[in-house]
Every structure is written in structure tokens, then in C-alpha cells.
Amino acid sequence: MVITFDNPDQHLLVDKVHIAYGQHSIVQDVSLSVGVGEIGCLLGPSGCGKSTLLRAIAGFVPLQSGSVSLAGKTLAKEGFFLPAESRNVGMVFQDVALFPHINIAGNVAFGLQHWPKAEQVQRVEELLDLVGLSGYQQRYPHVLSGGQQQRVALARAMAPKPSLLLLDEPFSGLDAMLREELVPEIGAILRQEKIPGLLVTHDQTEAFTMADHVAVMNQGRIEQWDTAYNIYHKPDERFVADFIGEGDFLECSVSSETCVESPIGRLCSERPHGFTVGQKAEVFIRPEDVLHLDHSPITGRIISKRFRGTHFLYRVLVAGNQTLSCFADSHHNHNIGEEIGIKLSLNHLMLF
């Protein structure tokens, strides 16, 4: 993966960063950039190094090599480390960490002590209005809901007008319905304030909803830094395809520049796939590419089923003793062990 640094709109630059605790490497040769007015995301499983990288950008963890710069100013490199308090970087944590004995106005104004009092009051008012909590100045954190507390934490982090806002899994403690409401709201607020952001999450929906670019991390490395659309539909690596969304790998043999032969027949794409004729490969197939069709000549035996309200997710055993996932309308309630017809509808092939 190549990151270029010649775009004048790039704001945060992380270049070939390596972080280790003793002899144990946590982050290895990581590069990424976040532009002015953009939101990036570090997405990956637990222990992949995403929070460590975020903490290094914030100034809580030193680098072993590489560099971090923000708005043209070096924050860290080998032999140099700017303290966290000098970086003009805001941070929102998983634990909102509001001061329980201080009212909402005091919490939001916490980083504004050096501002004139009148400007503090004005900034607090405009931020509380922005996050939908106008008139809450005199309330205390314990009387607010979880979503309201997270909005206050965001307002506090934005109050000093940081050059970058870091968000370390800030929505993980919220219920699913509240997350669905809050994630796009906070993304819109950051863009309105023109504050670039970098989000850490293991939740793909959060990443896709909020971020302009997503870094899929695995074992301390970035496997792909790209738009959410490309990560889902054009994964560079097998890990990315497997980690993002749902799907199955089906063994195949390349028969032409656009087709492969599989246990369930010939599969073709509209554009060349880049593999050599005769090469053995695996094609990655997502459930939405497998249609339930009663009279299809291709059949599979249901080995598991999950009811999801609007649809079923069936796992079916097909020829070659391989399995595929298949979405079916919720009215098509078949039993485990039953044979059903399936049809593949692929716009392009994802081959590995």
C-alpha cells in the first residue's frame, strides 16, 4: 500500500510509523493521511494496534521510528517528541470522563481557561446549540442520558478548536439504536466545524457511516486504506474481504481473463480480474450475491439459518463440499436439511 504526501490539502500525515513495547512490535510501518475537513477511521479486530496508533498521534505513546505531522508541524519522529499538551489535538474517549461535580457549561469550558470569560460563555453556548443541548449549561452529567453525555464530551473536545479530533471507540457503550442516530450526527458536526477527525472502532457500520477513508488494520499493519465502498467491493487483501461484512471463499480455476470455473459452474465478471488462465484461486462471494431461486438448477442443502426479521440468512452446502451464505425473503422459511435452489448474481469477481 502506497501513501503519497504531495496533496496540499493533507492535514494529518503518519509516515512509516513503528511502535513497540520492549521487543514486542505493536504497530509496524504504518502510513496514512487525513485531509482538511475529512474524517478517517482505524478499523480492525481487538489487539490489532489501532488504539496504540491513536494514542501515539495524541502524544501518549512514543514512536520507535517514522513520523507524525499535523498541519505542517512535526509532532513526533525518531529523536523528537512533542508533548501531548502542545499538539492542539482533542480526544474523545470510550468513557466520556465528564467531571461529575461540574455542570455542563463548566465541563465544556474546561479547556478554555485562558480565554476571556465572555468568549468562553459564547463558545459554550454555540457548541451546546451545535450538539443539540442548548439550555443545558446548568445541568450536571448524572442527569443526562448516555447519548447526551457523549455530545457534551464532543463539545468539550471541540471547544478549544483543535487541529485534529481523535475518537477512541466513543460509541461502544451506547445501545445500537442510539449509535445509529449519534454516529452520523457527530460526523456532520465535525464537518460543520471543519475539524478533521480520526475514529478508532471495531464496528464496520460506524466506520462506513462516519469516515471518508478507512484503514483496515491487522496485526499492527494497515491492510488497506481506502473508501468504504472500495474496501467492501474491491478489497486488496484476503483478510480485508473476510473481515468486512460476510461472505465465503469458493475454490475455483481461472478459465479466461473474465471468468473462473467453480464447483457451481462458470462465474464471470464484466471486467478483467487480473489472474492468469489456469491459475488456482478463491473467489469471494457475499450473501447478497447469492439469490434464493426455487427453480434454479443449482441447489444447496441448508446447514444453518438465522432469522433477521426482514430476511433469513441461510448457510447452504453446495457441490464440492463447500458452503455459501444466502439471503432469502423472510416468507421463505425453509428447514435445516432442506434443498433449495440458488442463483449467483455477480457484477465483478473478487479473486484471491
mmCIF file of C-alpha atoms in Angstrom, residues 14-305:
data_model
loop_
_atom_site.group_PDB
_atom_site.id
_atom_site.type_symbol
_atom_site.label_atom_id
_atom_site.label_comp_id
_atom_site.label_asym_id
_atom_site.label_seq_id
_atom_site.Cartn_x
_atom_site.Cartn_y
_atom_site.Cartn_z
ATOM 1 C CA VAL A 14 1.522 9.442 9.518
ATOM 2 C CA ASP A 15 4.614 8.155 7.709
ATOM 3 C CA LYS A 16 6.137 4.674 8.225
ATOM 4 C CA VAL A 17 5.380 4.644 11.953
ATOM 5 C CA HIS A 18 6.682 1.792 14.103
ATOM 6 C CA ILE A 19 5.671 1.410 17.775
ATOM 7 C CA ALA A 20 6.893 -1.273 20.159
ATOM 8 C CA TYR A 21 6.730 -2.127 23.840
ATOM 9 C CA GLY A 22 10.130 -3.589 24.578
ATOM 10 C CA GLN A 23 10.785 -6.263 21.951
ATOM 11 C CA HIS A 24 7.084 -6.601 21.076
ATOM 12 C CA SER A 25 6.031 -4.686 17.944
ATOM 13 C CA ILE A 26 2.538 -3.198 18.181
ATOM 14 C CA VAL A 27 2.397 -1.009 15.053
ATOM 15 C CA GLN A 28 4.602 -1.712 12.034
ATOM 16 C CA ASP A 29 5.383 0.561 9.076
ATOM 17 C CA VAL A 30 2.028 2.364 9.125
ATOM 18 C CA SER A 31 1.338 5.303 6.815
ATOM 19 C CA LEU A 32 -1.881 7.251 6.309
ATOM 20 C CA SER A 33 -3.112 10.774 5.705
ATOM 21 C CA VAL A 34 -6.270 12.686 6.615
ATOM 22 C CA GLY A 35 -7.151 15.742 4.604
ATOM 23 C CA VAL A 36 -8.572 19.077 5.655
ATOM 24 C CA GLY A 37 -12.234 18.598 6.589
ATOM 25 C CA GLU A 38 -12.012 14.799 6.351
ATOM 26 C CA ILE A 39 -12.680 12.013 8.835
ATOM 27 C CA GLY A 40 -10.520 8.903 8.778
ATOM 28 C CA CYS A 41 -11.051 5.645 10.634
ATOM 29 C CA LEU A 42 -8.837 2.898 12.054
ATOM 30 C CA LEU A 43 -10.892 -0.297 11.834
ATOM 31 C CA GLY A 44 -9.836 -3.738 12.951
ATOM 32 C CA PRO A 45 -10.161 -6.546 15.484
ATOM 33 C CA SER A 46 -9.119 -6.195 19.116
ATOM 34 C CA GLY A 47 -5.351 -6.128 19.567
ATOM 35 C CA CYS A 48 -4.536 -5.001 16.017
ATOM 36 C CA GLY A 49 -2.800 -1.794 17.191
ATOM 37 C CA LYS A 50 -5.415 0.795 16.256
ATOM 38 C CA SER A 51 -5.775 2.376 19.729
ATOM 39 C CA THR A 52 -1.993 2.369 20.214
ATOM 40 C CA LEU A 53 -1.574 4.273 16.943
ATOM 41 C CA LEU A 54 -4.248 6.770 18.015
ATOM 42 C CA ARG A 55 -2.508 7.303 21.350
ATOM 43 C CA ALA A 56 0.795 7.880 19.569
ATOM 44 C CA ILE A 57 -0.816 10.584 17.414
ATOM 45 C CA ALA A 58 -2.254 12.138 20.591
ATOM 46 C CA GLY A 59 1.179 12.162 22.238
ATOM 47 C CA PHE A 60 0.690 9.469 24.877
ATOM 48 C CA VAL A 61 2.952 6.832 23.255
ATOM 49 C CA PRO A 62 6.432 7.405 21.730
ATOM 50 C CA LEU A 63 7.491 6.213 18.272
ATOM 51 C CA GLN A 64 10.370 3.856 17.596
ATOM 52 C CA SER A 65 10.647 5.141 14.025
ATOM 53 C CA GLY A 66 8.677 7.065 11.417
ATOM 54 C CA SER A 67 6.993 10.424 11.892
ATOM 55 C CA VAL A 68 3.699 12.154 12.633
ATOM 56 C CA SER A 69 2.947 15.695 11.478
ATOM 57 C CA LEU A 70 -0.142 17.891 11.707
ATOM 58 C CA ALA A 71 -0.843 20.988 9.605
ATOM 59 C CA GLY A 72 2.808 21.043 8.537
ATOM 60 C CA LYS A 73 4.141 20.805 12.107
ATOM 61 C CA THR A 74 6.126 17.762 13.233
ATOM 62 C CA LEU A 75 4.586 16.113 16.294
ATOM 63 C CA ALA A 76 6.918 13.147 16.594
ATOM 64 C CA LYS A 77 9.808 11.475 14.836
ATOM 65 C CA GLU A 78 12.868 9.493 15.819
ATOM 66 C CA GLY A 79 14.662 11.580 18.465
ATOM 67 C CA PHE A 80 11.859 14.151 18.791
ATOM 68 C CA PHE A 81 8.589 14.010 20.748
ATOM 69 C CA LEU A 82 6.239 16.974 21.189
ATOM 70 C CA PRO A 83 4.285 16.672 24.476
ATOM 71 C CA ALA A 84 0.570 15.930 24.191
ATOM 72 C CA GLU A 85 -0.442 19.296 25.679
ATOM 73 C CA SER A 86 1.448 21.114 22.894
ATOM 74 C CA ARG A 87 -0.139 19.287 19.956
ATOM 75 C CA ASN A 88 -3.528 21.023 19.776
ATOM 76 C CA VAL A 89 -5.215 17.643 19.437
ATOM 77 C CA GLY A 90 -8.584 16.913 21.052
ATOM 78 C CA MET A 91 -9.668 13.465 22.175
ATOM 79 C CA VAL A 92 -12.994 11.772 22.931
ATOM 80 C CA PHE A 93 -12.718 8.505 24.854
ATOM 81 C CA GLN A 94 -14.924 5.441 25.204
ATOM 82 C CA ASP A 95 -15.540 6.560 28.792
ATOM 83 C CA VAL A 96 -16.857 10.102 28.359
ATOM 84 C CA ALA A 97 -14.953 11.078 31.554
ATOM 85 C CA LEU A 98 -17.087 14.137 32.332
ATOM 86 C CA PHE A 99 -16.424 15.812 35.672
ATOM 87 C CA PRO A 100 -19.440 14.809 37.806
ATOM 88 C CA HIS A 101 -19.137 17.767 40.218
ATOM 89 C CA ILE A 102 -19.031 20.380 37.437
ATOM 90 C CA ASN A 103 -22.060 21.483 35.455
ATOM 91 C CA ILE A 104 -22.276 21.088 31.678
ATOM 92 C CA ALA A 105 -21.073 24.624 30.964
ATOM 93 C CA GLY A 106 -18.046 24.063 33.175
ATOM 94 C CA ASN A 107 -17.274 20.728 31.511
ATOM 95 C CA VAL A 108 -17.388 22.209 28.018
ATOM 96 C CA ALA A 109 -15.312 25.232 29.066
ATOM 97 C CA PHE A 110 -12.660 23.114 30.821
ATOM 98 C CA GLY A 111 -10.046 23.682 28.094
ATOM 99 C CA LEU A 112 -10.825 27.381 27.707
ATOM 100 C CA GLN A 113 -9.428 28.789 30.966
ATOM 101 C CA HIS A 114 -7.019 31.015 29.053
ATOM 102 C CA TRP A 115 -9.858 32.554 27.008
ATOM 103 C CA PRO A 116 -11.599 35.766 28.160
ATOM 104 C CA LYS A 117 -14.726 34.932 30.167
ATOM 105 C CA ALA A 118 -17.141 36.425 27.641
ATOM 106 C CA GLU A 119 -15.586 34.363 24.840
ATOM 107 C CA GLN A 120 -15.824 31.217 26.987
ATOM 108 C CA VAL A 121 -19.544 31.769 27.527
ATOM 109 C CA GLN A 122 -20.113 32.432 23.826
ATOM 110 C CA ARG A 123 -18.153 29.321 22.757
ATOM 111 C CA VAL A 124 -20.019 27.102 25.229
ATOM 112 C CA GLU A 125 -23.383 28.416 24.022
ATOM 113 C CA GLU A 126 -22.581 27.901 20.338
ATOM 114 C CA LEU A 127 -21.264 24.370 20.910
ATOM 115 C CA LEU A 128 -24.205 23.268 23.061
ATOM 116 C CA ASP A 129 -26.510 24.618 20.372
ATOM 117 C CA LEU A 130 -24.495 22.721 17.747
ATOM 118 C CA VAL A 131 -24.795 19.386 19.602
ATOM 119 C CA GLY A 132 -28.492 19.896 20.359
ATOM 120 C CA LEU A 133 -28.141 20.712 24.075
ATOM 121 C CA SER A 134 -28.908 24.427 24.135
ATOM 122 C CA GLY A 135 -30.067 25.465 27.618
ATOM 123 C CA TYR A 136 -28.300 22.579 29.405
ATOM 124 C CA GLN A 137 -25.500 24.763 30.841
ATOM 125 C CA GLN A 138 -26.528 24.422 34.489
ATOM 126 C CA ARG A 139 -27.329 20.710 34.469
ATOM 127 C CA TYR A 140 -24.943 18.051 35.742
ATOM 128 C CA PRO A 141 -23.696 14.940 33.894
ATOM 129 C CA HIS A 142 -25.589 12.428 36.029
ATOM 130 C CA VAL A 143 -28.985 13.731 34.870
ATOM 131 C CA LEU A 144 -28.118 13.285 31.175
ATOM 132 C CA SER A 145 -28.632 10.197 29.027
ATOM 133 C CA GLY A 146 -25.668 8.332 27.580
ATOM 134 C CA GLY A 147 -26.128 9.994 24.200
ATOM 135 C CA GLN A 148 -26.339 13.452 25.774
ATOM 136 C CA GLN A 149 -23.180 12.818 27.797
ATOM 137 C CA GLN A 150 -21.366 11.796 24.607
ATOM 138 C CA ARG A 151 -22.484 15.039 22.949
ATOM 139 C CA VAL A 152 -21.115 17.021 25.900
ATOM 140 C CA ALA A 153 -17.810 15.130 25.666
ATOM 141 C CA LEU A 154 -17.650 16.005 21.970
ATOM 142 C CA ALA A 155 -18.402 19.673 22.669
ATOM 143 C CA ARG A 156 -15.671 19.753 25.349
ATOM 144 C CA ALA A 157 -13.135 18.236 22.952
ATOM 145 C CA MET A 158 -14.052 20.709 20.184
ATOM 146 C CA ALA A 159 -14.183 23.776 22.443
ATOM 147 C CA PRO A 160 -10.504 24.880 22.070
ATOM 148 C CA LYS A 161 -10.796 24.461 18.265
ATOM 149 C CA PRO A 162 -8.238 21.651 17.962
ATOM 150 C CA SER A 163 -6.386 20.986 14.716
ATOM 151 C CA LEU A 164 -7.465 17.342 14.942
ATOM 152 C CA LEU A 165 -10.033 15.368 16.918
ATOM 153 C CA LEU A 166 -9.291 11.760 17.883
ATOM 154 C CA LEU A 167 -12.192 9.475 18.829
ATOM 155 C CA ASP A 168 -11.314 6.238 20.637
ATOM 156 C CA GLU A 169 -14.367 3.926 20.346
ATOM 157 C CA PRO A 170 -16.662 6.650 21.736
ATOM 158 C CA PHE A 171 -19.898 4.842 20.825
ATOM 159 C CA SER A 172 -19.153 1.352 22.137
ATOM 160 C CA GLY A 173 -21.052 1.885 25.403
ATOM 161 C CA LEU A 174 -24.249 3.016 23.685
ATOM 162 C CA ASP A 175 -27.147 0.856 22.562
ATOM 163 C CA ALA A 176 -27.497 0.047 18.860
ATOM 164 C CA MET A 177 -30.384 2.440 18.173
ATOM 165 C CA LEU A 178 -28.615 5.371 19.819
ATOM 166 C CA ARG A 179 -25.373 4.600 17.941
ATOM 167 C CA GLU A 180 -27.260 4.612 14.656
ATOM 168 C CA GLU A 181 -28.603 8.078 15.476
ATOM 169 C CA LEU A 182 -25.455 9.572 17.003
ATOM 170 C CA VAL A 183 -22.710 8.425 14.608
ATOM 171 C CA PRO A 184 -23.887 10.378 11.528
ATOM 172 C CA GLU A 185 -24.773 13.356 13.730
ATOM 173 C CA ILE A 186 -21.258 13.602 15.134
ATOM 174 C CA GLY A 187 -19.742 13.196 11.681
ATOM 175 C CA ALA A 188 -21.882 16.077 10.439
ATOM 176 C CA ILE A 189 -20.916 18.242 13.438
ATOM 177 C CA LEU A 190 -17.185 17.718 12.826
ATOM 178 C CA ARG A 191 -17.565 18.620 9.172
ATOM 179 C CA GLN A 192 -19.607 21.699 10.057
ATOM 180 C CA GLU A 193 -16.876 22.813 12.470
ATOM 181 C CA LYS A 194 -14.248 21.891 9.826
ATOM 182 C CA ILE A 195 -12.327 19.805 12.358
ATOM 183 C CA PRO A 196 -10.560 16.792 10.820
ATOM 184 C CA GLY A 197 -11.111 13.579 12.784
ATOM 185 C CA LEU A 198 -9.689 10.103 13.217
ATOM 186 C CA LEU A 199 -12.003 7.447 14.653
ATOM 187 C CA VAL A 200 -10.980 4.107 16.175
ATOM 188 C CA THR A 201 -13.611 1.375 16.089
ATOM 189 C CA HIS A 202 -14.147 -2.331 15.542
ATOM 190 C CA ASP A 203 -17.685 -1.653 14.283
ATOM 191 C CA GLN A 204 -17.879 -1.617 10.488
ATOM 192 C CA THR A 205 -21.181 0.253 10.399
ATOM 193 C CA GLU A 206 -19.684 3.109 12.426
ATOM 194 C CA ALA A 207 -16.660 3.242 10.152
ATOM 195 C CA PHE A 208 -18.695 3.240 6.934
ATOM 196 C CA THR A 209 -21.222 5.782 8.233
ATOM 197 C CA MET A 210 -18.750 8.317 9.575
ATOM 198 C CA ALA A 211 -15.447 8.117 7.719
ATOM 199 C CA ASP A 212 -14.264 9.353 4.327
ATOM 200 C CA HIS A 213 -11.401 6.839 4.343
ATOM 201 C CA VAL A 214 -10.974 3.663 6.371
ATOM 202 C CA ALA A 215 -7.767 1.862 7.365
ATOM 203 C CA VAL A 216 -8.354 -1.853 7.903
ATOM 204 C CA MET A 217 -5.677 -2.933 10.394
ATOM 205 C CA ASN A 218 -4.401 -6.423 11.128
ATOM 206 C CA GLN A 219 -1.552 -7.381 13.463
ATOM 207 C CA GLY A 220 -0.137 -3.877 13.585
ATOM 208 C CA ARG A 221 -0.277 -3.164 9.855
ATOM 209 C CA ILE A 222 -2.699 -1.419 7.534
ATOM 210 C CA GLU A 223 -4.013 -3.925 5.009
ATOM 211 C CA GLN A 224 -5.959 -1.298 3.050
ATOM 212 C CA TRP A 225 -6.534 2.471 3.331
ATOM 213 C CA ASP A 226 -9.432 3.354 1.079
ATOM 214 C CA THR A 227 -13.028 4.491 0.803
ATOM 215 C CA ALA A 228 -15.657 2.333 2.472
ATOM 216 C CA TYR A 229 -17.069 1.413 -0.952
ATOM 217 C CA ASN A 230 -13.730 0.135 -2.249
ATOM 218 C CA ILE A 231 -12.961 -1.755 0.944
ATOM 219 C CA TYR A 232 -16.274 -3.588 0.667
ATOM 220 C CA HIS A 233 -16.381 -4.155 -3.090
ATOM 221 C CA LYS A 234 -12.674 -4.072 -4.050
ATOM 222 C CA PRO A 235 -10.665 -5.488 -1.123
ATOM 223 C CA ASP A 236 -6.919 -5.611 -1.751
ATOM 224 C CA GLU A 237 -6.227 -8.487 0.628
ATOM 225 C CA ARG A 238 -7.928 -11.729 1.630
ATOM 226 C CA PHE A 239 -8.047 -10.522 5.262
ATOM 227 C CA VAL A 240 -9.961 -7.379 4.264
ATOM 228 C CA ALA A 241 -12.573 -9.342 2.318
ATOM 229 C CA ASP A 242 -13.024 -11.798 5.179
ATOM 230 C CA PHE A 243 -13.129 -9.159 7.930
ATOM 231 C CA ILE A 244 -15.512 -6.737 6.236
ATOM 232 C CA GLY A 245 -19.113 -7.877 6.055
ATOM 233 C CA GLU A 246 -19.985 -11.526 5.476
ATOM 234 C CA GLY A 247 -19.031 -13.952 2.749
ATOM 235 C CA ASP A 248 -17.370 -17.197 1.728
ATOM 236 C CA PHE A 249 -14.330 -18.250 -0.266
ATOM 237 C CA LEU A 250 -15.105 -20.703 -3.057
ATOM 238 C CA GLU A 251 -12.274 -22.633 -4.708
ATOM 239 C CA CYS A 252 -12.007 -22.028 -8.451
ATOM 240 C CA SER A 253 -9.801 -22.253 -11.533
ATOM 241 C CA VAL A 254 -9.229 -19.311 -13.862
ATOM 242 C CA SER A 255 -10.591 -20.086 -17.346
ATOM 243 C CA SER A 256 -10.345 -16.687 -19.047
ATOM 244 C CA GLU A 257 -9.497 -13.078 -18.280
ATOM 245 C CA THR A 258 -13.060 -12.510 -17.018
ATOM 246 C CA CYS A 259 -14.254 -15.986 -15.916
ATOM 247 C CA VAL A 260 -13.480 -18.783 -13.481
ATOM 248 C CA GLU A 261 -14.729 -22.361 -13.145
ATOM 249 C CA SER A 262 -16.165 -23.259 -9.743
ATOM 250 C CA PRO A 263 -17.999 -26.234 -8.194
ATOM 251 C CA ILE A 264 -21.273 -24.488 -9.007
ATOM 252 C CA GLY A 265 -20.374 -23.581 -12.571
ATOM 253 C CA ARG A 266 -18.736 -20.793 -14.527
ATOM 254 C CA LEU A 267 -18.633 -17.380 -12.853
ATOM 255 C CA CYS A 268 -17.826 -14.260 -14.876
ATOM 256 C CA SER A 269 -17.323 -10.546 -14.298
ATOM 257 C CA GLU A 270 -17.736 -7.533 -16.551
ATOM 258 C CA ARG A 271 -14.061 -6.548 -16.309
ATOM 259 C CA PRO A 272 -10.762 -8.500 -16.313
ATOM 260 C CA HIS A 273 -9.796 -9.919 -12.928
ATOM 261 C CA GLY A 274 -6.022 -9.866 -13.456
ATOM 262 C CA PHE A 275 -5.348 -13.564 -12.817
ATOM 263 C CA THR A 276 -3.604 -15.973 -15.241
ATOM 264 C CA VAL A 277 -5.570 -18.602 -17.144
ATOM 265 C CA GLY A 278 -5.165 -21.981 -15.435
ATOM 266 C CA GLN A 279 -4.280 -20.429 -12.088
ATOM 267 C CA LYS A 280 -5.923 -21.842 -8.962
ATOM 268 C CA ALA A 281 -7.666 -19.189 -6.863
ATOM 269 C CA GLU A 282 -10.508 -18.466 -4.485
ATOM 270 C CA VAL A 283 -13.493 -16.304 -5.364
ATOM 271 C CA PHE A 284 -15.097 -14.381 -2.507
ATOM 272 C CA ILE A 285 -18.887 -14.385 -2.590
ATOM 273 C CA ARG A 286 -21.096 -12.254 -0.348
ATOM 274 C CA PRO A 287 -24.619 -13.334 0.728
ATOM 275 C CA GLU A 288 -26.244 -10.594 -1.344
ATOM 276 C CA ASP A 289 -24.650 -12.139 -4.445
ATOM 277 C CA VAL A 290 -26.471 -15.438 -3.822
ATOM 278 C CA LEU A 291 -30.168 -15.332 -4.674
ATOM 279 C CA HIS A 292 -32.724 -17.860 -3.450
ATOM 280 C CA LEU A 293 -34.461 -19.142 -6.582
ATOM 281 C CA ASP A 294 -36.806 -22.124 -6.233
ATOM 282 C CA HIS A 295 -36.412 -23.494 -9.753
ATOM 283 C CA SER A 296 -32.672 -22.907 -10.201
ATOM 284 C CA PRO A 297 -30.639 -25.889 -11.477
ATOM 285 C CA ILE A 298 -28.033 -25.044 -8.834
ATOM 286 C CA THR A 299 -29.058 -26.294 -5.401
ATOM 287 C CA GLY A 300 -27.653 -26.363 -1.886
ATOM 288 C CA ARG A 301 -28.610 -28.057 1.348
ATOM 289 C CA ILE A 302 -29.361 -25.753 4.291
ATOM 290 C CA ILE A 303 -26.983 -26.425 7.173
ATOM 291 C CA SER A 304 -27.905 -23.399 9.318
ATOM 292 C CA LYS A 305 -30.348 -20.494 9.326
#
